[in-house]
Amino acid sequence: MRIPFIAGNWKMYKTVREAVTFVNELRSAVHGIADVTIVVGPPFTALHPVAQAVRDTNIAVAAQNLYWEREGAFTGEVSPGMIKEAGAEYAIVGHSERRRLFGETDAIVNRKTMAAIAEGLTPIVCIGETLEERERDETLAVLDRQIKGGLDRLAAGQVGALVMAYEPVWAIGTGRTATAAQAGEAHAHIRKRLRQWFGGDAADRCRVIYGGSVKPDNISALIAEPDVDGALVGGASLEVKSFLEIVTKCRSAAV
């Protein structure tokens, strides 16, 4: 049975002080919870202080991005090795904001995914369709393209160990959320393709989570879908109370 996975993507929010204050409060609130994987994704400036603050707890840390090269003349970029040294265990790859605002392609997502794995980081690989693509009934074809491109050349064992995040672009930061049925259909399709292309063990082990305006009042319906293994939470992860409520409801649904 896959353990539910809840990750908070803080995006470009929180100073170092705010980030450490947040995880100190969260650490006490989630102490003893072992049946949900809990991850926070601070901005790069707070990555190391947050990792230090949650050391030896049940909270893990994710970077929001990474570059695929080990080192070099790449102004402004951060390598997988730097991220791991800072204390992260996960790296978010291919978020729709990276694709839309910074031109990341499936090929770039693939390079970042492979670089993260090579450094011992677990990628959280994001895929999802735009509103226009959904209205043209292209959702499943888009997911196929992004899975094929993003996971190209990965072995079955590597796919089984990573996290896939289905994030319909039209639901991110808009207040709109895919219905539980829409999310369930997309997740079932993703699982089907993972089984078809990487084998049953990889498909059964890989956690496929939902992202897109996840809130305490919709997580229960989402997590009730058999192929929804958790959530990548945006705005609701910025407050301890709402993030904790999501973790708790996800935990209850898994019992």
PDB file of N, CA and C in Angstrom, residues 2 127 162-166 186-188 190-191 194 203 205-210 227-231:
ATOM      1  N   ARG A   2       0.547   2.196  -0.899  1.00  0.00           N
ATOM      2  CA  ARG A   2       1.335   3.418  -0.997  1.00  0.00           C
ATOM      3  C   ARG A   2       0.987   4.367   0.154  1.00  0.00           C
ATOM      4  N   ILE A 127       3.089  17.102 -14.238  1.00  0.00           N
ATOM      5  CA  ILE A 127       2.508  17.051 -15.574  1.00  0.00           C
ATOM      6  C   ILE A 127       1.083  17.580 -15.495  1.00  0.00           C
ATOM      7  N   LEU A 162       9.970   7.459  -7.847  1.00  0.00           N
ATOM      8  CA  LEU A 162       9.709   8.890  -7.898  1.00  0.00           C
ATOM      9  C   LEU A 162       8.245   9.194  -7.592  1.00  0.00           C
ATOM     10  N   VAL A 163       7.920  10.475  -7.588  1.00  0.00           N
ATOM     11  CA  VAL A 163       6.560  10.954  -7.356  1.00  0.00           C
ATOM     12  C   VAL A 163       6.103  11.694  -8.604  1.00  0.00           C
ATOM     13  N   MET A 164       4.925  11.361  -9.103  1.00  0.00           N
ATOM     14  CA  MET A 164       4.323  12.098 -10.202  1.00  0.00           C
ATOM     15  C   MET A 164       3.240  13.013  -9.637  1.00  0.00           C
ATOM     16  N   ALA A 165       3.196  14.244 -10.110  1.00  0.00           N
ATOM     17  CA  ALA A 165       2.167  15.190  -9.664  1.00  0.00           C
ATOM     18  C   ALA A 165       1.331  15.620 -10.861  1.00  0.00           C
ATOM     19  N   TYR A 166       0.055  15.218 -10.852  1.00  0.00           N
ATOM     20  CA  TYR A 166      -0.864  15.689 -11.890  1.00  0.00           C
ATOM     21  C   TYR A 166      -1.409  17.042 -11.473  1.00  0.00           C
ATOM     22  N   ALA A 186      -7.753  11.183 -14.569  1.00  0.00           N
ATOM     23  CA  ALA A 186      -6.386  11.484 -15.006  1.00  0.00           C
ATOM     24  C   ALA A 186      -5.373  10.593 -14.284  1.00  0.00           C
ATOM     25  N   HIS A 187      -5.546  10.411 -12.997  1.00  0.00           N
ATOM     26  CA  HIS A 187      -4.616   9.586 -12.224  1.00  0.00           C
ATOM     27  C   HIS A 187      -4.668   8.128 -12.666  1.00  0.00           C
ATOM     28  N   ALA A 188      -5.871   7.630 -12.938  1.00  0.00           N
ATOM     29  CA  ALA A 188      -6.000   6.256 -13.415  1.00  0.00           C
ATOM     30  C   ALA A 188      -5.300   6.096 -14.760  1.00  0.00           C
ATOM     31  N   ILE A 190      -2.728   7.915 -15.851  1.00  0.00           N
ATOM     32  CA  ILE A 190      -1.286   7.969 -15.591  1.00  0.00           C
ATOM     33  C   ILE A 190      -0.795   6.612 -15.090  1.00  0.00           C
ATOM     34  N   ARG A 191      -1.529   6.032 -14.155  1.00  0.00           N
ATOM     35  CA  ARG A 191      -1.134   4.723 -13.612  1.00  0.00           C
ATOM     36  C   ARG A 191      -1.148   3.658 -14.714  1.00  0.00           C
ATOM     37  N   LEU A 194       1.963   4.124 -16.811  1.00  0.00           N
ATOM     38  CA  LEU A 194       3.147   3.667 -16.096  1.00  0.00           C
ATOM     39  C   LEU A 194       3.225   2.135 -16.120  1.00  0.00           C
ATOM     40  N   ALA A 203       4.398   0.857 -11.568  1.00  0.00           N
ATOM     41  CA  ALA A 203       3.096   1.528 -11.505  1.00  0.00           C
ATOM     42  C   ALA A 203       2.489   1.439 -10.110  1.00  0.00           C
ATOM     43  N   ARG A 205       4.179   1.116  -7.253  1.00  0.00           N
ATOM     44  CA  ARG A 205       4.998   1.794  -6.249  1.00  0.00           C
ATOM     45  C   ARG A 205       4.982   3.304  -6.405  1.00  0.00           C
ATOM     46  N   CYS A 206       4.928   3.805  -7.626  1.00  0.00           N
ATOM     47  CA  CYS A 206       4.994   5.244  -7.880  1.00  0.00           C
ATOM     48  C   CYS A 206       3.784   5.949  -7.268  1.00  0.00           C
ATOM     49  N   ARG A 207       4.041   6.980  -6.475  1.00  0.00           N
ATOM     50  CA  ARG A 207       2.943   7.747  -5.912  1.00  0.00           C
ATOM     51  C   ARG A 207       2.565   8.870  -6.872  1.00  0.00           C
ATOM     52  N   VAL A 208       1.284   8.910  -7.223  1.00  0.00           N
ATOM     53  CA  VAL A 208       0.756   9.919  -8.142  1.00  0.00           C
ATOM     54  C   VAL A 208      -0.135  10.844  -7.328  1.00  0.00           C
ATOM     55  N   ILE A 209       0.283  12.095  -7.197  1.00  0.00           N
ATOM     56  CA  ILE A 209      -0.416  13.047  -6.336  1.00  0.00           C
ATOM     57  C   ILE A 209      -1.079  14.129  -7.181  1.00  0.00           C
ATOM     58  N   TYR A 210      -2.051  14.811  -6.591  1.00  0.00           N
ATOM     59  CA  TYR A 210      -2.793  15.851  -7.296  1.00  0.00           C
ATOM     60  C   TYR A 210      -2.358  17.234  -6.825  1.00  0.00           C
ATOM     61  N   ASP A 227      -6.553   6.106  -7.175  1.00  0.00           N
ATOM     62  CA  ASP A 227      -5.226   6.356  -7.736  1.00  0.00           C
ATOM     63  C   ASP A 227      -4.651   7.705  -7.345  1.00  0.00           C
ATOM     64  N   VAL A 228      -5.311   8.432  -6.444  1.00  0.00           N
ATOM     65  CA  VAL A 228      -4.793   9.704  -5.932  1.00  0.00           C
ATOM     66  C   VAL A 228      -4.091   9.427  -4.611  1.00  0.00           C
ATOM     67  N   ASP A 229      -2.774   9.606  -4.596  1.00  0.00           N
ATOM     68  CA  ASP A 229      -1.962   9.214  -3.440  1.00  0.00           C
ATOM     69  C   ASP A 229      -1.579  10.373  -2.534  1.00  0.00           C
ATOM     70  N   GLY A 230      -2.134  11.544  -2.780  1.00  0.00           N
ATOM     71  CA  GLY A 230      -1.770  12.688  -1.960  1.00  0.00           C
ATOM     72  C   GLY A 230      -1.892  13.967  -2.762  1.00  0.00           C
ATOM     73  N   ALA A 231      -1.150  14.990  -2.350  1.00  0.00           N
ATOM     74  CA  ALA A 231      -1.314  16.296  -2.986  1.00  0.00           C
ATOM     75  C   ALA A 231      -0.038  17.113  -2.938  1.00  0.00           C
TER      76      ALA A 231
END
